[in-house]
Coordinates of C-alpha atoms in Angstrom, one line a residue:
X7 CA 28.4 -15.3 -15.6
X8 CA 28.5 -11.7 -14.0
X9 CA 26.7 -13.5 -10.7
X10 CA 29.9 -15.3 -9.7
X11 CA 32.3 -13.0 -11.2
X12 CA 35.5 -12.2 -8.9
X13 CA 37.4 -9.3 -9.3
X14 CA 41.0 -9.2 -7.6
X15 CA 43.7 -6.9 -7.7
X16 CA 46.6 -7.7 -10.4
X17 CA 49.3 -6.4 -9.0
X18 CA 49.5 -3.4 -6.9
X19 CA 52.5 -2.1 -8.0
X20 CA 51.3 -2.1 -11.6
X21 CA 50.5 1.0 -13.6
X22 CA 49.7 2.2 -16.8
X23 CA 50.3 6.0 -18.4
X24 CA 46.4 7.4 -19.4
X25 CA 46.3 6.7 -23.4
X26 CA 49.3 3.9 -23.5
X27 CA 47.5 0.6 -23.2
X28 CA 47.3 -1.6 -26.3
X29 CA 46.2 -5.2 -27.2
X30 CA 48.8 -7.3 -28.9
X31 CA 49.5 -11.1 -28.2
X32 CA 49.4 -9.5 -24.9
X33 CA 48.1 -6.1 -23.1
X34 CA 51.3 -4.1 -23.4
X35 CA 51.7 -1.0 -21.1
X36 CA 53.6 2.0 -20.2
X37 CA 54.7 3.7 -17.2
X38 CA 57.7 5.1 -15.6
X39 CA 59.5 2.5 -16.0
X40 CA 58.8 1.2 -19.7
X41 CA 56.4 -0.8 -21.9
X42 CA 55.9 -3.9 -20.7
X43 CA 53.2 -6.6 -20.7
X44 CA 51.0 -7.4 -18.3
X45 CA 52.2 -11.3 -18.5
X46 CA 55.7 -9.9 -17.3
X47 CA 54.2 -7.7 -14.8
X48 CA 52.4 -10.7 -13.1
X49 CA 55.1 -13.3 -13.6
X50 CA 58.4 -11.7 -12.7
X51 CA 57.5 -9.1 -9.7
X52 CA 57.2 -5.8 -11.6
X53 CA 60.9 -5.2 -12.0
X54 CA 62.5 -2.6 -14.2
X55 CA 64.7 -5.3 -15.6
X56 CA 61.3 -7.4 -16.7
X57 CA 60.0 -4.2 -19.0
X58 CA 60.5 -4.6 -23.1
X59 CA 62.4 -1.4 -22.6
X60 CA 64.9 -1.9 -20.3
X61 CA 68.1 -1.8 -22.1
X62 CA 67.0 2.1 -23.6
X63 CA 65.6 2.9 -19.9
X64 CA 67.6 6.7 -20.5
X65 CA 65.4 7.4 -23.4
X66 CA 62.4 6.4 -21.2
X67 CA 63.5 8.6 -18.5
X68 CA 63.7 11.3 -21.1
X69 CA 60.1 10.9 -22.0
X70 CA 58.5 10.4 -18.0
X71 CA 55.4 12.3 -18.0
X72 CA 54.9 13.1 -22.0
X73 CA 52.8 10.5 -23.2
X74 CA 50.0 11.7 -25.1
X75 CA 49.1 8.4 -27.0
X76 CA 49.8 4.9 -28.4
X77 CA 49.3 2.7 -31.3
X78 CA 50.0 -0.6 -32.6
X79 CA 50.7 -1.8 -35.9
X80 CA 49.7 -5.6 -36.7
X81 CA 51.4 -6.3 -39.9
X82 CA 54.5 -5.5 -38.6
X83 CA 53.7 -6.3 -35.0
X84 CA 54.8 -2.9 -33.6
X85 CA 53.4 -1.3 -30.1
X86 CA 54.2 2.5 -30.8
X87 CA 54.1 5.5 -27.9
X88 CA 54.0 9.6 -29.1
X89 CA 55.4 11.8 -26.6
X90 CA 54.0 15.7 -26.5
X91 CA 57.1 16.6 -28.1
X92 CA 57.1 14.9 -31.6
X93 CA 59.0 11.9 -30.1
X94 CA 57.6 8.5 -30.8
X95 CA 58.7 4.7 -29.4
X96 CA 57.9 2.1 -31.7
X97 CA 59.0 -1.4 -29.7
X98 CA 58.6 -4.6 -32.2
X99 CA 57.4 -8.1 -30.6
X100 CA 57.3 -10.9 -32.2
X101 CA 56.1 -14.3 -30.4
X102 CA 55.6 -12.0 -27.1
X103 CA 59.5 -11.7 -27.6
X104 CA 61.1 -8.1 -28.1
X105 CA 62.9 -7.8 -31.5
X106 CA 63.9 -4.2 -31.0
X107 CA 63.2 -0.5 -30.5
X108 CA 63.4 2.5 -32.8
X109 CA 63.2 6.4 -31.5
X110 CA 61.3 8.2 -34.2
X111 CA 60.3 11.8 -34.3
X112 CA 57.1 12.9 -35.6
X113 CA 56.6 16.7 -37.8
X114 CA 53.1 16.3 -36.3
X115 CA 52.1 15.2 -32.7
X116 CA 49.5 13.1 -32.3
X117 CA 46.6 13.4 -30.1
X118 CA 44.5 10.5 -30.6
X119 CA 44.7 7.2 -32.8
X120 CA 43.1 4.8 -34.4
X121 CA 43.8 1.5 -35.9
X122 CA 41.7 -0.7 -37.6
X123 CA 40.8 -2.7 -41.0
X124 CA 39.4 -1.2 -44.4
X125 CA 36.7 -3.2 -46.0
X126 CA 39.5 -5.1 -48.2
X127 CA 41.1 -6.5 -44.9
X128 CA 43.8 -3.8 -45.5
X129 CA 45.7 -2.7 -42.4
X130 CA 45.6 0.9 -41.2
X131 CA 46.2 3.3 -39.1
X132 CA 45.7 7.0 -38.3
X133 CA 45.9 9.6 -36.0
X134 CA 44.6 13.4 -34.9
X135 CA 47.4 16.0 -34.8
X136 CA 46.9 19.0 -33.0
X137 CA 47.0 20.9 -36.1
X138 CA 43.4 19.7 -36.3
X139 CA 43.7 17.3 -39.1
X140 CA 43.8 13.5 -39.7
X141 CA 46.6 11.9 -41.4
X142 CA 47.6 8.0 -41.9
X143 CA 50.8 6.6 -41.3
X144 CA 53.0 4.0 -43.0
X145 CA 51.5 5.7 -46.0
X146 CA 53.5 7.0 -49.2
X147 CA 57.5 8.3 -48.7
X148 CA 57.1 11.7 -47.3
X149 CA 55.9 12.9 -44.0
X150 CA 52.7 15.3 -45.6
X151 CA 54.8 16.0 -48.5
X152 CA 57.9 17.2 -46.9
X153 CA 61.6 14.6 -46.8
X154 CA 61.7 12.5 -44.3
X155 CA 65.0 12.1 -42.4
X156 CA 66.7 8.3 -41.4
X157 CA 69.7 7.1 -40.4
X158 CA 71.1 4.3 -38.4
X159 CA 74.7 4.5 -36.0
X160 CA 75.6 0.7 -35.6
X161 CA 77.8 -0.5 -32.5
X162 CA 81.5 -1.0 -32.7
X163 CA 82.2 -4.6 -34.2
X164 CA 85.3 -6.3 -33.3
X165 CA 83.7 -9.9 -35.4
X166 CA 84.2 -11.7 -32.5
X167 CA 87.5 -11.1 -32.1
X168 CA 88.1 -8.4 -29.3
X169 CA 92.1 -6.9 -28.7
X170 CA 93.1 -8.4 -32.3
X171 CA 93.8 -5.9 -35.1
X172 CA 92.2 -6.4 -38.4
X173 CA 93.0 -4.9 -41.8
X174 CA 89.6 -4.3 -43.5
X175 CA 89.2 -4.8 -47.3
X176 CA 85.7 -4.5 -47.8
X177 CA 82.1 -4.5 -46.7
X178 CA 78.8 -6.3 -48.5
X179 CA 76.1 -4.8 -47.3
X180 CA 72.7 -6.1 -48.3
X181 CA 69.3 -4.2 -49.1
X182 CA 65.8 -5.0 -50.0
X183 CA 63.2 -2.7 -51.1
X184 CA 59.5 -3.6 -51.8
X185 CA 58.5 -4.3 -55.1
X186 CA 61.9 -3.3 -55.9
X187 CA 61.4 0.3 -55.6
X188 CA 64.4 3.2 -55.6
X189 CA 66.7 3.1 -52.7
X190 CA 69.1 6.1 -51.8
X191 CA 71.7 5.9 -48.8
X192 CA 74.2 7.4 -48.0
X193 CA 76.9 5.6 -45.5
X194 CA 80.3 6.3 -43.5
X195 CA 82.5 4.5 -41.3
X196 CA 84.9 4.9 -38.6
X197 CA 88.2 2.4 -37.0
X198 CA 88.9 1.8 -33.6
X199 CA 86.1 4.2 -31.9
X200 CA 87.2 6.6 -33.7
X201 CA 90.4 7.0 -32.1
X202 CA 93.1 9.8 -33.1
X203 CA 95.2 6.2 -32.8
X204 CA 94.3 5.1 -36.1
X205 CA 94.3 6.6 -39.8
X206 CA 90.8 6.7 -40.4
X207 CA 89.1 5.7 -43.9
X208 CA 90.4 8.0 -46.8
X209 CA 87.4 9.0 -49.4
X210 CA 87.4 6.6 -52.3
X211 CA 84.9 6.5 -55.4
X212 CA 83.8 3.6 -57.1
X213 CA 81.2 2.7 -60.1
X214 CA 79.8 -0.5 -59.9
X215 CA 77.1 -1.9 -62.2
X216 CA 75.7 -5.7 -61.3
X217 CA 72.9 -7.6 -63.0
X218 CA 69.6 -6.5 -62.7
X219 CA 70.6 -3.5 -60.5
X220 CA 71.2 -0.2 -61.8
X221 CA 73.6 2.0 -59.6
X222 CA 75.5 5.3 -59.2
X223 CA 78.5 6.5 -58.9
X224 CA 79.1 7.0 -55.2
X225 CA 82.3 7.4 -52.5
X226 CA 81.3 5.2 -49.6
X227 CA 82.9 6.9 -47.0
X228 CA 82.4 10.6 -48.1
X229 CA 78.4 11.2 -47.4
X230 CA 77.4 11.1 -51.1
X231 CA 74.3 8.5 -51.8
X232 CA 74.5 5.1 -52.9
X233 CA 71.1 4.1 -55.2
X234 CA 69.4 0.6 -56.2
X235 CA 66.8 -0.6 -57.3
X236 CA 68.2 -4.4 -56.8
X237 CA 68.8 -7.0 -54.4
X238 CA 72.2 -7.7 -55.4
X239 CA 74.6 -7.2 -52.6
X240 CA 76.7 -3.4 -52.5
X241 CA 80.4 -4.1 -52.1
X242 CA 82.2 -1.4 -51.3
X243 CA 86.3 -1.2 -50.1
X244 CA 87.3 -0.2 -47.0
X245 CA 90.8 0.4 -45.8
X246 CA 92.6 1.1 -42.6
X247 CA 93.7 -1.6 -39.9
X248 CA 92.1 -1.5 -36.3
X249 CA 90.7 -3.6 -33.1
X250 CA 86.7 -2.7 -34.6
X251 CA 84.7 -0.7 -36.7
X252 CA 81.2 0.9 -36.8
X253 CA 79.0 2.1 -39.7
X254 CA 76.6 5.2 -40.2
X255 CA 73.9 4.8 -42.3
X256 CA 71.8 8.0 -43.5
X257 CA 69.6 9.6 -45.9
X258 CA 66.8 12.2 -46.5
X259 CA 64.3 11.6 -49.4
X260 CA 60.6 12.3 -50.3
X261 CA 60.3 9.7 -52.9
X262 CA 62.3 6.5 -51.3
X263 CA 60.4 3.7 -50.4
X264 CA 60.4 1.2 -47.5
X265 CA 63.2 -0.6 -47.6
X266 CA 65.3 -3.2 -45.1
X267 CA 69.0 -3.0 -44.6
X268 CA 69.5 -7.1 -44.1
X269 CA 73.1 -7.5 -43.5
X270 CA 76.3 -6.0 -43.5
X271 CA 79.0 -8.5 -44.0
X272 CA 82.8 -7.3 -43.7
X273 CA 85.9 -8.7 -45.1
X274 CA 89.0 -8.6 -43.3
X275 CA 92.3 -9.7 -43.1
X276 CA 93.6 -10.8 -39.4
X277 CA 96.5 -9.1 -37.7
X278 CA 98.1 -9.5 -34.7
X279 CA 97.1 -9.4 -30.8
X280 CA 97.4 -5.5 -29.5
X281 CA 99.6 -4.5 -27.1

């Protein structure tokens, strides 16, 4: 009871930014030197290397000092932070284990949030802009009407096999959409970190029509926009011969749902060992 109540200090070298504490499976904080949880905090010493952030720590020290307020989102187990710029950090956790985290950038900056349940047990969230008006997120496909901009820069692959050169044929990549809704992307490659060494990808076209997808014509490597509304795998060739390769994914749409880019699975021949 409150007669025999003891309060202690955590841990005095713990912090928290005004506005960035949430409940998850665990309190989950921010301060100069990341989100972390208070778990961490308490059982590895405070450490920059124990935050959920610590592998983007440049964006964070980017964003010291801007926080104006924080989210979460439960169905997809999201703590998210908006910066007084438009910037936003949404960090995914899973099992009190980080998954990932995403920059995003806001056309309206937050002020205050809310999240919460509607009287169906929906999830939902919202927040105050300082345009004085309330708007809900991870609603509809445009931000308020207006396109919203995505893309994706993958790292360098070398498929396990560093210093050997590969002659790429093609790449799978594999998309699901919600309900099977429209999907439009647009995506680009480049060899060898895109080295002057190597003859980067030529543009190529292609019209490819699988069952129970319906697609357009598209040229994978020159910006236009691939489009499904299937689950089917894209294939799409590739050419040139290098150590690795990277891929860009892109698009800007105001009537694109959610969608999940699942896997991205290249075929290659082996060469030999570089020099």
């Amino acid at each position: 009871t409150s007669s025999d109540f003891n309060f202690v200090q955590y841990n005095i070298g713990s912090g928290a930014v005004d506005y960035s504490v949430q409940n998850m499976a665990n309190s989950i904080a921010f301060d100069d030197r990341g989100a972390y949880t208070l778990k961490t905090t308490l059982s590895f010493g405070n450490f920059n290397q124990d935050t959920l952030t610590s592998n983007i720590q440049p964006y964070i020290d980017q964003h010291i000092g801007q926080v104006v307020a924080s989210s979460v989102n439960r169905a997809k187990s999201q703590y998210r932070l908006f910066f007084d710029n438009g910037d936003a950090l949404y960090v995914t956790v899973v099992n009190g284990k980080l998954k990932g985290s995403m920059p995003v950038n806001m056309p309206q900056i937050p002020s205050c949030t809310f999240e919460g349940k509607l009287a169906g047990g929906e999830n939902v969230s919202f927040f105050g802009a300082e345009d004085g008006f309330v708007y809900q997120m991870d609603k509809g496909t445009s931000w308020d009407g207006e396109a919203i901009e995505y893309q994706i820069t993958l790292n360098y692959s070398a498929a396990r096999s560093h210093r050997v050169l590969k002659r790429y044929r093609k790449a799978a990549v594999e998309i699901s959409a919600a309900n099977g809704s429209y999907v439009e992307l647009s995506a680009s490659y480049s060899l060898g970190y895109n080295s002057e060494r190597y003859s980067q990808p030529a543009t190529s076209g292609y019209d490819l029509a699988l069952q129970d997808t319906r697609w357009g014509a598209f040229l994978f490597d020159s910006g236009n926009f691939w489009d499904t509304t299937g689950l089917a795998p894209i294939e799409a060739g590739m050419s040139g011969t290098a150590e690795n390769v990277a891929f860009l994914l892109l698009g800007r749409s105001d009537y694109v749902g959610e969608f999940t880019i699942n896997s991205i699975t290249i075929h290659y021949t082996p060469r030999r060992t570089m020099r």
